[in-house]
Amino acid sequence: MSTPSAVIGHDIGHSAVKTTAISKTGSIVKLLIPSVVCSAFSISDEAEAKRAEAETVVIDGRAFFIGDTARTQGGSSVSSGLTEDWIDSPEHAALLVGSLNKLANHGVDTSNPDLVLGLPTHLFTRQKARLAEIVRRNVTANDIKIIPQSMGPYYEFMLTADGLPAQGRSVDSESWGVVEIGYFTTDFMLVQEGRWVERASGVCSGVRVAAEHLVRLLAERNITIDLVEAEEALRTGFIRDFGKKHDVSDLAKAAADLIVTEVIDTAARLMEPFARRIDGVIVAGGGGALCYPLIKGRWPHAILATDSRFSVSEGMRRIGLARALARSMPT
């Protein structure tokens, strides 16, 4: 195995691609790209066409727009991958390739990277080999590692940014729960002294359920928004309505309560037997801030990841770097 050009943590979520790497100059690059894809087409405006070039990808001879370009230009034809088998779709491949292209545009050497990607816990065993095969078919990589995505926040906590054991942390003697609240699913995991405890792992609905409910609540007030707007409104409490910022925080809270209740109930069912004896619970993911106060109220040793939306991709990058360091050690 050759030396990687870069180590990249790649969290291809149903709401957004979060990817983390180190640039050629040594700076950390974090990119968030909406997981929106549509067929590409000719754009007459020269400035917009130029912008679209950076978000145009060809998969199996078919051109796609991804990210902001797809969201802006695609209208009702966009795809956002809200199915469990979307890793087999050309849209998923377009997000994989397109996000690596955008990393290259931000100074990351993507010519032969070590890639770490994740899958929801309940799909990991069934889809890990297939995802690795798809990645190999679409990109050139020195090494490909697929992990349960909820391991990302755990690795971010247990390792330094250089891929070394974090001071004061011990994989062999500590046990941690992880609640990773994503858009499509919320993943739960228990790592006991470095070992994944499968019976304490599971899944429930993600932020999508709250976003869909907010869409319905606003429709009752004759305001039409899409799921992308709804997810943003859950975080900000506002939408744009005919040139004005419209406060929807009351409805956003009512919608968020749905997912918070389900997350708390599922967390209790899976982790309550272990919670008292473990060192803590890491709350992460794009919906982490929504649920953290109630999780903290139930389990006082819960902590919120520093940058919860990027905690999965950053943890992937760190374990990828640790793997690269281990390979470089003399045997």
mmCIF file of C-alpha atoms in Angstrom:
data_model
loop_
_atom_site.group_PDB
_atom_site.id
_atom_site.type_symbol
_atom_site.label_atom_id
_atom_site.label_comp_id
_atom_site.label_asym_id
_atom_site.label_seq_id
_atom_site.Cartn_x
_atom_site.Cartn_y
_atom_site.Cartn_z
ATOM 1 C CA MET A 1 0.000 0.000 0.000
ATOM 2 C CA SER A 2 1.408 3.380 -1.017
ATOM 3 C CA THR A 3 1.540 6.583 0.998
ATOM 4 C CA PRO A 4 -1.795 8.435 1.006
ATOM 5 C CA SER A 5 -1.972 11.936 -0.427
ATOM 6 C CA ALA A 6 -4.474 12.873 2.299
ATOM 7 C CA VAL A 7 -6.619 11.297 4.989
ATOM 8 C CA ILE A 8 -10.271 12.246 4.513
ATOM 9 C CA GLY A 9 -13.253 11.733 6.799
ATOM 10 C CA HIS A 10 -16.325 11.567 4.594
ATOM 11 C CA ASP A 11 -19.792 11.669 6.165
ATOM 12 C CA ILE A 12 -22.250 11.452 3.255
ATOM 13 C CA GLY A 13 -25.445 12.225 5.128
ATOM 14 C CA HIS A 14 -28.992 12.412 3.825
ATOM 15 C CA SER A 15 -29.121 16.139 4.586
ATOM 16 C CA ALA A 16 -25.556 17.187 3.857
ATOM 17 C CA VAL A 17 -22.119 15.829 3.064
ATOM 18 C CA LYS A 18 -19.693 16.713 5.835
ATOM 19 C CA THR A 19 -16.087 16.120 4.885
ATOM 20 C CA THR A 20 -12.888 16.887 6.783
ATOM 21 C CA ALA A 21 -9.271 16.770 5.647
ATOM 22 C CA ILE A 22 -5.915 18.539 5.899
ATOM 23 C CA SER A 23 -4.873 20.797 3.023
ATOM 24 C CA LYS A 24 -1.416 20.826 1.416
ATOM 25 C CA THR A 25 -0.568 23.825 3.620
ATOM 26 C CA GLY A 26 -1.490 21.960 6.810
ATOM 27 C CA SER A 27 -4.794 23.675 7.576
ATOM 28 C CA ILE A 28 -7.947 21.745 8.440
ATOM 29 C CA VAL A 29 -10.575 21.914 5.689
ATOM 30 C CA LYS A 30 -14.205 21.298 6.635
ATOM 31 C CA LEU A 31 -16.843 21.375 3.908
ATOM 32 C CA LEU A 32 -20.602 21.112 4.249
ATOM 33 C CA ILE A 33 -22.388 20.381 0.972
ATOM 34 C CA PRO A 34 -26.177 19.961 0.760
ATOM 35 C CA SER A 35 -27.026 16.372 -0.218
ATOM 36 C CA VAL A 36 -29.025 17.574 -3.194
ATOM 37 C CA VAL A 37 -28.508 16.225 -6.717
ATOM 38 C CA CYS A 38 -30.171 16.803 -10.083
ATOM 39 C CA SER A 39 -29.384 16.146 -13.730
ATOM 40 C CA ALA A 40 -27.093 18.811 -15.149
ATOM 41 C CA PHE A 41 -28.155 21.058 -18.003
ATOM 42 C CA SER A 42 -26.852 24.055 -19.916
ATOM 43 C CA ILE A 43 -26.981 27.367 -18.025
ATOM 44 C CA SER A 44 -27.072 30.485 -20.165
ATOM 45 C CA ASP A 45 -25.776 32.997 -17.599
ATOM 46 C CA GLU A 46 -21.982 32.927 -17.824
ATOM 47 C CA ALA A 47 -21.317 33.729 -14.171
ATOM 48 C CA GLU A 48 -23.751 31.079 -12.925
ATOM 49 C CA ALA A 49 -22.445 28.553 -15.451
ATOM 50 C CA LYS A 50 -18.931 29.143 -14.108
ATOM 51 C CA ARG A 51 -20.104 28.571 -10.531
ATOM 52 C CA ALA A 52 -21.915 25.408 -11.606
ATOM 53 C CA GLU A 53 -18.712 23.930 -13.096
ATOM 54 C CA ALA A 54 -17.331 23.319 -9.590
ATOM 55 C CA GLU A 55 -20.466 21.346 -8.688
ATOM 56 C CA THR A 56 -20.878 19.319 -11.876
ATOM 57 C CA VAL A 57 -20.000 15.619 -11.793
ATOM 58 C CA VAL A 58 -20.189 12.915 -14.460
ATOM 59 C CA ILE A 59 -21.181 9.434 -13.251
ATOM 60 C CA ASP A 60 -21.386 6.598 -15.788
ATOM 61 C CA GLY A 61 -21.601 9.103 -18.616
ATOM 62 C CA ARG A 62 -24.393 11.140 -17.006
ATOM 63 C CA ALA A 63 -23.797 14.690 -15.758
ATOM 64 C CA PHE A 64 -25.186 15.870 -12.410
ATOM 65 C CA PHE A 65 -25.309 19.100 -10.439
ATOM 66 C CA ILE A 66 -24.703 18.662 -6.705
ATOM 67 C CA GLY A 67 -24.978 20.852 -3.616
ATOM 68 C CA ASP A 68 -25.973 24.491 -3.825
ATOM 69 C CA THR A 69 -26.127 24.419 -7.628
ATOM 70 C CA ALA A 70 -28.572 21.508 -7.585
ATOM 71 C CA ARG A 71 -30.675 23.193 -4.905
ATOM 72 C CA THR A 72 -30.720 26.502 -6.797
ATOM 73 C CA GLN A 73 -31.129 25.208 -10.354
ATOM 74 C CA GLY A 74 -32.916 21.880 -9.881
ATOM 75 C CA GLY A 75 -36.347 23.014 -8.702
ATOM 76 C CA SER A 76 -38.713 20.091 -8.157
ATOM 77 C CA SER A 77 -36.396 17.617 -9.936
ATOM 78 C CA VAL A 78 -33.818 17.365 -7.144
ATOM 79 C CA SER A 79 -33.054 14.136 -5.325
ATOM 80 C CA SER A 80 -32.049 14.093 -1.666
ATOM 81 C CA GLY A 81 -31.654 10.347 -1.103
ATOM 82 C CA LEU A 82 -34.224 9.615 1.593
ATOM 83 C CA THR A 83 -34.006 5.822 1.232
ATOM 84 C CA GLU A 84 -31.921 3.184 2.973
ATOM 85 C CA ASP A 85 -30.481 1.830 -0.301
ATOM 86 C CA TRP A 86 -29.378 5.174 -1.722
ATOM 87 C CA ILE A 87 -25.690 4.164 -1.655
ATOM 88 C CA ASP A 88 -26.479 2.233 -4.859
ATOM 89 C CA SER A 89 -27.764 5.338 -6.629
ATOM 90 C CA PRO A 90 -25.834 7.504 -9.108
ATOM 91 C CA GLU A 91 -26.816 10.487 -6.942
ATOM 92 C CA HIS A 92 -24.850 9.074 -4.006
ATOM 93 C CA ALA A 93 -21.857 8.489 -6.283
ATOM 94 C CA ALA A 94 -22.170 12.066 -7.548
ATOM 95 C CA LEU A 95 -21.998 13.397 -3.974
ATOM 96 C CA LEU A 96 -18.954 11.220 -3.259
ATOM 97 C CA VAL A 97 -17.019 12.333 -6.329
ATOM 98 C CA GLY A 98 -18.246 15.936 -6.250
ATOM 99 C CA SER A 99 -17.293 16.471 -2.622
ATOM 100 C CA LEU A 100 -13.775 15.159 -3.295
ATOM 101 C CA ASN A 101 -13.532 17.571 -6.226
ATOM 102 C CA LYS A 102 -14.521 20.438 -3.939
ATOM 103 C CA LEU A 103 -11.883 19.370 -1.396
ATOM 104 C CA ALA A 104 -9.292 19.517 -4.172
ATOM 105 C CA ASN A 105 -10.450 23.041 -4.987
ATOM 106 C CA HIS A 106 -9.795 23.920 -1.328
ATOM 107 C CA GLY A 107 -6.179 22.749 -1.430
ATOM 108 C CA VAL A 108 -6.485 19.078 -0.413
ATOM 109 C CA ASP A 109 -4.461 16.534 -2.399
ATOM 110 C CA THR A 110 -7.149 14.002 -3.322
ATOM 111 C CA SER A 111 -5.104 12.066 -5.884
ATOM 112 C CA ASN A 112 -4.630 8.945 -3.715
ATOM 113 C CA PRO A 113 -6.320 9.486 -0.341
ATOM 114 C CA ASP A 114 -7.082 7.301 2.623
ATOM 115 C CA LEU A 115 -10.873 7.472 2.851
ATOM 116 C CA VAL A 116 -12.986 6.725 5.920
ATOM 117 C CA LEU A 117 -16.752 6.611 5.406
ATOM 118 C CA GLY A 118 -19.661 5.565 7.600
ATOM 119 C CA LEU A 119 -22.996 3.816 7.532
ATOM 120 C CA PRO A 120 -25.924 3.918 9.958
ATOM 121 C CA THR A 121 -25.473 1.294 12.649
ATOM 122 C CA HIS A 122 -28.404 -0.850 11.502
ATOM 123 C CA LEU A 123 -27.101 -0.924 7.908
ATOM 124 C CA PHE A 124 -23.405 -1.365 8.659
ATOM 125 C CA THR A 125 -23.098 -5.161 8.474
ATOM 126 C CA ARG A 126 -25.349 -5.420 5.424
ATOM 127 C CA GLN A 127 -23.895 -2.567 3.376
ATOM 128 C CA LYS A 128 -20.222 -2.108 4.357
ATOM 129 C CA ALA A 129 -18.778 -4.365 1.644
ATOM 130 C CA ARG A 130 -21.080 -2.876 -0.966
ATOM 131 C CA LEU A 131 -20.160 0.707 -0.034
ATOM 132 C CA ALA A 132 -16.446 -0.073 -0.240
ATOM 133 C CA GLU A 133 -17.007 -1.575 -3.694
ATOM 134 C CA ILE A 134 -18.918 1.521 -4.845
ATOM 135 C CA VAL A 135 -16.184 3.840 -3.584
ATOM 136 C CA ARG A 136 -13.474 1.843 -5.374
ATOM 137 C CA ARG A 137 -15.449 1.962 -8.619
ATOM 138 C CA ASN A 138 -15.801 5.732 -8.563
ATOM 139 C CA VAL A 139 -12.578 7.103 -7.032
ATOM 140 C CA THR A 140 -8.909 6.220 -6.725
ATOM 141 C CA ALA A 141 -7.965 5.654 -3.092
ATOM 142 C CA ASN A 142 -4.962 4.303 -1.223
ATOM 143 C CA ASP A 143 -7.128 2.817 1.537
ATOM 144 C CA ILE A 144 -10.875 2.636 2.196
ATOM 145 C CA LYS A 145 -12.294 2.046 5.666
ATOM 146 C CA ILE A 146 -16.022 1.791 6.396
ATOM 147 C CA ILE A 147 -17.159 2.215 10.021
ATOM 148 C CA PRO A 148 -20.493 2.573 11.836
ATOM 149 C CA GLN A 149 -20.998 6.325 11.612
ATOM 150 C CA SER A 150 -21.687 6.684 15.328
ATOM 151 C CA MET A 151 -18.080 5.604 15.940
ATOM 152 C CA GLY A 152 -17.018 8.956 14.453
ATOM 153 C CA PRO A 153 -17.859 11.071 17.538
ATOM 154 C CA TYR A 154 -16.234 8.418 19.739
ATOM 155 C CA TYR A 155 -12.971 8.560 17.775
ATOM 156 C CA GLU A 156 -13.062 12.363 17.753
ATOM 157 C CA PHE A 157 -13.210 12.276 21.553
ATOM 158 C CA MET A 158 -10.618 9.548 22.092
ATOM 159 C CA LEU A 159 -8.001 10.736 19.580
ATOM 160 C CA THR A 160 -6.190 14.021 18.986
ATOM 161 C CA ALA A 161 -6.327 15.918 15.700
ATOM 162 C CA ASP A 162 -3.016 14.195 14.858
ATOM 163 C CA GLY A 163 -4.510 10.712 15.257
ATOM 164 C CA LEU A 164 -2.800 10.017 18.590
ATOM 165 C CA PRO A 165 -4.427 8.901 21.860
ATOM 166 C CA ALA A 166 -5.937 11.935 23.607
ATOM 167 C CA GLN A 167 -4.384 12.849 26.942
ATOM 168 C CA GLY A 168 -6.336 11.380 29.838
ATOM 169 C CA ARG A 169 -8.311 9.004 27.609
ATOM 170 C CA SER A 170 -7.959 5.223 27.540
ATOM 171 C CA VAL A 171 -9.692 3.083 24.930
ATOM 172 C CA ASP A 172 -8.930 -0.065 26.940
ATOM 173 C CA SER A 173 -10.388 1.087 30.252
ATOM 174 C CA GLU A 174 -13.167 3.584 29.390
ATOM 175 C CA SER A 175 -16.720 2.981 28.200
ATOM 176 C CA TRP A 176 -18.786 5.560 26.308
ATOM 177 C CA GLY A 177 -22.216 5.793 24.813
ATOM 178 C CA VAL A 178 -22.834 7.746 21.621
ATOM 179 C CA VAL A 179 -26.096 9.338 20.496
ATOM 180 C CA GLU A 180 -25.600 10.626 16.944
ATOM 181 C CA ILE A 181 -28.681 12.537 15.802
ATOM 182 C CA GLY A 182 -28.636 12.785 12.027
ATOM 183 C CA TYR A 183 -31.187 13.829 9.450
ATOM 184 C CA PHE A 184 -32.400 10.409 8.298
ATOM 185 C CA THR A 185 -31.676 8.381 11.434
ATOM 186 C CA THR A 186 -30.488 8.733 15.009
ATOM 187 C CA ASP A 187 -27.818 6.163 15.838
ATOM 188 C CA PHE A 188 -27.045 4.811 19.297
ATOM 189 C CA MET A 189 -23.866 2.986 20.197
ATOM 190 C CA LEU A 190 -22.067 1.744 23.289
ATOM 191 C CA VAL A 191 -18.296 1.199 23.193
ATOM 192 C CA GLN A 192 -17.233 -0.728 26.287
ATOM 193 C CA GLU A 193 -13.468 -0.785 26.870
ATOM 194 C CA GLY A 194 -12.838 -0.473 23.141
ATOM 195 C CA ARG A 195 -15.465 -3.023 22.105
ATOM 196 C CA TRP A 196 -18.726 -2.252 20.330
ATOM 197 C CA VAL A 197 -21.649 -3.611 22.414
ATOM 198 C CA GLU A 198 -24.165 -4.501 19.729
ATOM 199 C CA ARG A 199 -27.171 -5.093 22.002
ATOM 200 C CA ALA A 200 -26.877 -1.521 23.288
ATOM 201 C CA SER A 201 -26.813 -0.138 19.758
ATOM 202 C CA GLY A 202 -29.780 0.773 17.641
ATOM 203 C CA VAL A 203 -31.559 3.391 15.614
ATOM 204 C CA CYS A 204 -34.624 5.614 15.604
ATOM 205 C CA SER A 205 -35.912 8.459 13.462
ATOM 206 C CA GLY A 206 -33.757 11.465 12.720
ATOM 207 C CA VAL A 207 -34.398 15.182 12.348
ATOM 208 C CA ARG A 208 -36.314 14.489 9.124
ATOM 209 C CA VAL A 209 -39.404 13.591 11.159
ATOM 210 C CA ALA A 210 -39.386 16.997 12.856
ATOM 211 C CA ALA A 211 -38.728 18.747 9.527
ATOM 212 C CA GLU A 212 -41.679 16.988 7.903
ATOM 213 C CA HIS A 213 -43.914 17.923 10.820
ATOM 214 C CA LEU A 214 -42.827 21.568 10.586
ATOM 215 C CA VAL A 215 -43.708 21.541 6.876
ATOM 216 C CA ARG A 216 -47.210 20.332 7.804
ATOM 217 C CA LEU A 217 -47.625 22.892 10.595
ATOM 218 C CA LEU A 218 -46.684 25.737 8.298
ATOM 219 C CA ALA A 219 -48.937 24.398 5.527
ATOM 220 C CA GLU A 220 -51.845 24.785 7.963
ATOM 221 C CA ARG A 221 -50.947 28.491 8.002
ATOM 222 C CA ASN A 222 -50.800 28.568 4.180
ATOM 223 C CA ILE A 223 -46.984 28.795 4.152
ATOM 224 C CA THR A 224 -45.229 26.318 1.875
ATOM 225 C CA ILE A 225 -41.608 25.361 2.566
ATOM 226 C CA ASP A 226 -39.467 22.409 1.547
ATOM 227 C CA LEU A 227 -37.573 20.031 3.816
ATOM 228 C CA VAL A 228 -34.274 21.891 3.399
ATOM 229 C CA GLU A 229 -35.903 25.110 4.637
ATOM 230 C CA ALA A 230 -37.626 23.213 7.432
ATOM 231 C CA GLU A 231 -34.393 21.698 8.725
ATOM 232 C CA GLU A 232 -32.762 25.127 8.776
ATOM 233 C CA ALA A 233 -35.789 26.595 10.550
ATOM 234 C CA LEU A 234 -35.502 23.938 13.273
ATOM 235 C CA ARG A 235 -32.045 25.348 14.054
ATOM 236 C CA THR A 236 -32.725 29.064 13.589
ATOM 237 C CA GLY A 237 -36.434 29.464 14.374
ATOM 238 C CA PHE A 238 -36.910 31.619 11.250
ATOM 239 C CA ILE A 239 -37.931 31.292 7.609
ATOM 240 C CA ARG A 240 -37.850 33.829 4.802
ATOM 241 C CA ASP A 241 -41.337 34.826 3.740
ATOM 242 C CA PHE A 242 -41.754 37.367 0.912
ATOM 243 C CA GLY A 243 -38.611 39.296 1.778
ATOM 244 C CA LYS A 244 -39.053 39.194 5.539
ATOM 245 C CA LYS A 245 -37.688 36.982 8.299
ATOM 246 C CA HIS A 246 -40.681 35.195 9.757
ATOM 247 C CA ASP A 247 -40.428 33.909 13.331
ATOM 248 C CA VAL A 248 -41.581 30.265 13.456
ATOM 249 C CA SER A 249 -39.771 29.341 16.664
ATOM 250 C CA ASP A 250 -42.989 28.223 18.377
ATOM 251 C CA LEU A 251 -43.791 25.793 15.573
ATOM 252 C CA ALA A 252 -40.157 24.707 15.306
ATOM 253 C CA LYS A 253 -40.141 23.789 18.995
ATOM 254 C CA ALA A 254 -43.389 21.849 18.650
ATOM 255 C CA ALA A 255 -41.946 19.944 15.696
ATOM 256 C CA ALA A 256 -38.615 19.323 17.436
ATOM 257 C CA ASP A 257 -40.405 17.878 20.460
ATOM 258 C CA LEU A 258 -41.403 14.882 18.294
ATOM 259 C CA ILE A 259 -37.846 13.797 17.596
ATOM 260 C CA VAL A 260 -36.588 14.731 21.066
ATOM 261 C CA THR A 261 -39.180 12.480 22.690
ATOM 262 C CA GLU A 262 -38.360 9.551 20.402
ATOM 263 C CA VAL A 263 -34.604 9.973 20.892
ATOM 264 C CA ILE A 264 -34.917 10.103 24.678
ATOM 265 C CA ASP A 265 -37.217 7.054 24.763
ATOM 266 C CA THR A 266 -34.939 5.013 22.505
ATOM 267 C CA ALA A 267 -31.795 6.071 24.336
ATOM 268 C CA ALA A 268 -33.351 5.011 27.629
ATOM 269 C CA ARG A 269 -34.419 1.632 26.240
ATOM 270 C CA LEU A 270 -31.001 0.837 24.778
ATOM 271 C CA MET A 271 -28.596 2.442 27.226
ATOM 272 C CA GLU A 272 -30.335 2.768 30.591
ATOM 273 C CA PRO A 273 -29.014 -0.622 31.798
ATOM 274 C CA PHE A 274 -25.452 0.608 31.119
ATOM 275 C CA ALA A 275 -25.703 4.384 31.641
ATOM 276 C CA ARG A 276 -24.778 4.520 35.332
ATOM 277 C CA ARG A 277 -21.621 2.447 34.846
ATOM 278 C CA ILE A 278 -20.161 4.114 31.745
ATOM 279 C CA ASP A 279 -17.852 7.132 31.698
ATOM 280 C CA GLY A 280 -20.213 9.314 29.711
ATOM 281 C CA VAL A 281 -22.509 9.766 26.719
ATOM 282 C CA ILE A 282 -21.366 11.748 23.676
ATOM 283 C CA VAL A 283 -24.192 13.611 21.932
ATOM 284 C CA ALA A 284 -23.411 14.551 18.333
ATOM 285 C CA GLY A 285 -24.836 15.051 14.855
ATOM 286 C CA GLY A 286 -26.748 17.868 13.214
ATOM 287 C CA GLY A 287 -29.629 17.439 15.666
ATOM 288 C CA GLY A 288 -27.401 17.103 18.728
ATOM 289 C CA ALA A 289 -28.139 20.552 20.121
ATOM 290 C CA LEU A 290 -31.902 19.909 19.903
ATOM 291 C CA CYS A 291 -31.787 16.871 22.158
ATOM 292 C CA TYR A 292 -28.782 17.529 24.370
ATOM 293 C CA PRO A 293 -30.529 19.436 27.204
ATOM 294 C CA LEU A 294 -32.978 16.594 27.886
ATOM 295 C CA ILE A 295 -30.307 13.905 27.535
ATOM 296 C CA LYS A 296 -28.112 15.869 29.962
ATOM 297 C CA GLY A 297 -31.042 16.114 32.345
ATOM 298 C CA ARG A 298 -31.427 12.336 32.326
ATOM 299 C CA TRP A 299 -27.729 11.469 32.272
ATOM 300 C CA PRO A 300 -25.574 14.174 33.927
ATOM 301 C CA HIS A 301 -22.381 12.731 32.447
ATOM 302 C CA ALA A 302 -23.563 13.472 28.882
ATOM 303 C CA ILE A 303 -21.421 15.857 26.822
ATOM 304 C CA LEU A 304 -22.158 17.669 23.558
ATOM 305 C CA ALA A 305 -19.533 17.305 20.811
ATOM 306 C CA THR A 306 -17.678 20.581 20.211
ATOM 307 C CA ASP A 307 -18.741 20.850 16.563
ATOM 308 C CA SER A 308 -21.532 18.315 16.590
ATOM 309 C CA ARG A 309 -22.402 18.481 12.901
ATOM 310 C CA PHE A 310 -18.806 17.676 11.895
ATOM 311 C CA SER A 311 -18.046 15.261 14.735
ATOM 312 C CA VAL A 312 -18.651 12.191 12.557
ATOM 313 C CA SER A 313 -16.375 13.279 9.689
ATOM 314 C CA GLU A 314 -13.689 14.626 12.028
ATOM 315 C CA GLY A 315 -13.670 11.387 14.026
ATOM 316 C CA MET A 316 -13.384 9.476 10.757
ATOM 317 C CA ARG A 317 -10.417 11.604 9.755
ATOM 318 C CA ARG A 318 -8.711 10.987 13.091
ATOM 319 C CA ILE A 319 -9.110 7.200 12.998
ATOM 320 C CA GLY A 320 -7.979 7.222 9.365
ATOM 321 C CA LEU A 321 -4.859 9.113 10.407
ATOM 322 C CA ALA A 322 -4.297 6.685 13.296
ATOM 323 C CA ARG A 323 -4.501 3.787 10.822
ATOM 324 C CA ALA A 324 -2.024 5.506 8.502
ATOM 325 C CA LEU A 325 0.376 6.095 11.412
ATOM 326 C CA ALA A 326 0.093 2.450 12.485
ATOM 327 C CA ARG A 327 0.936 1.271 8.945
ATOM 328 C CA SER A 328 4.015 3.484 8.885
ATOM 329 C CA MET A 329 5.444 1.985 12.102
ATOM 330 C CA PRO A 330 8.235 -0.552 11.614
ATOM 331 C CA THR A 331 7.128 -4.142 12.152
#
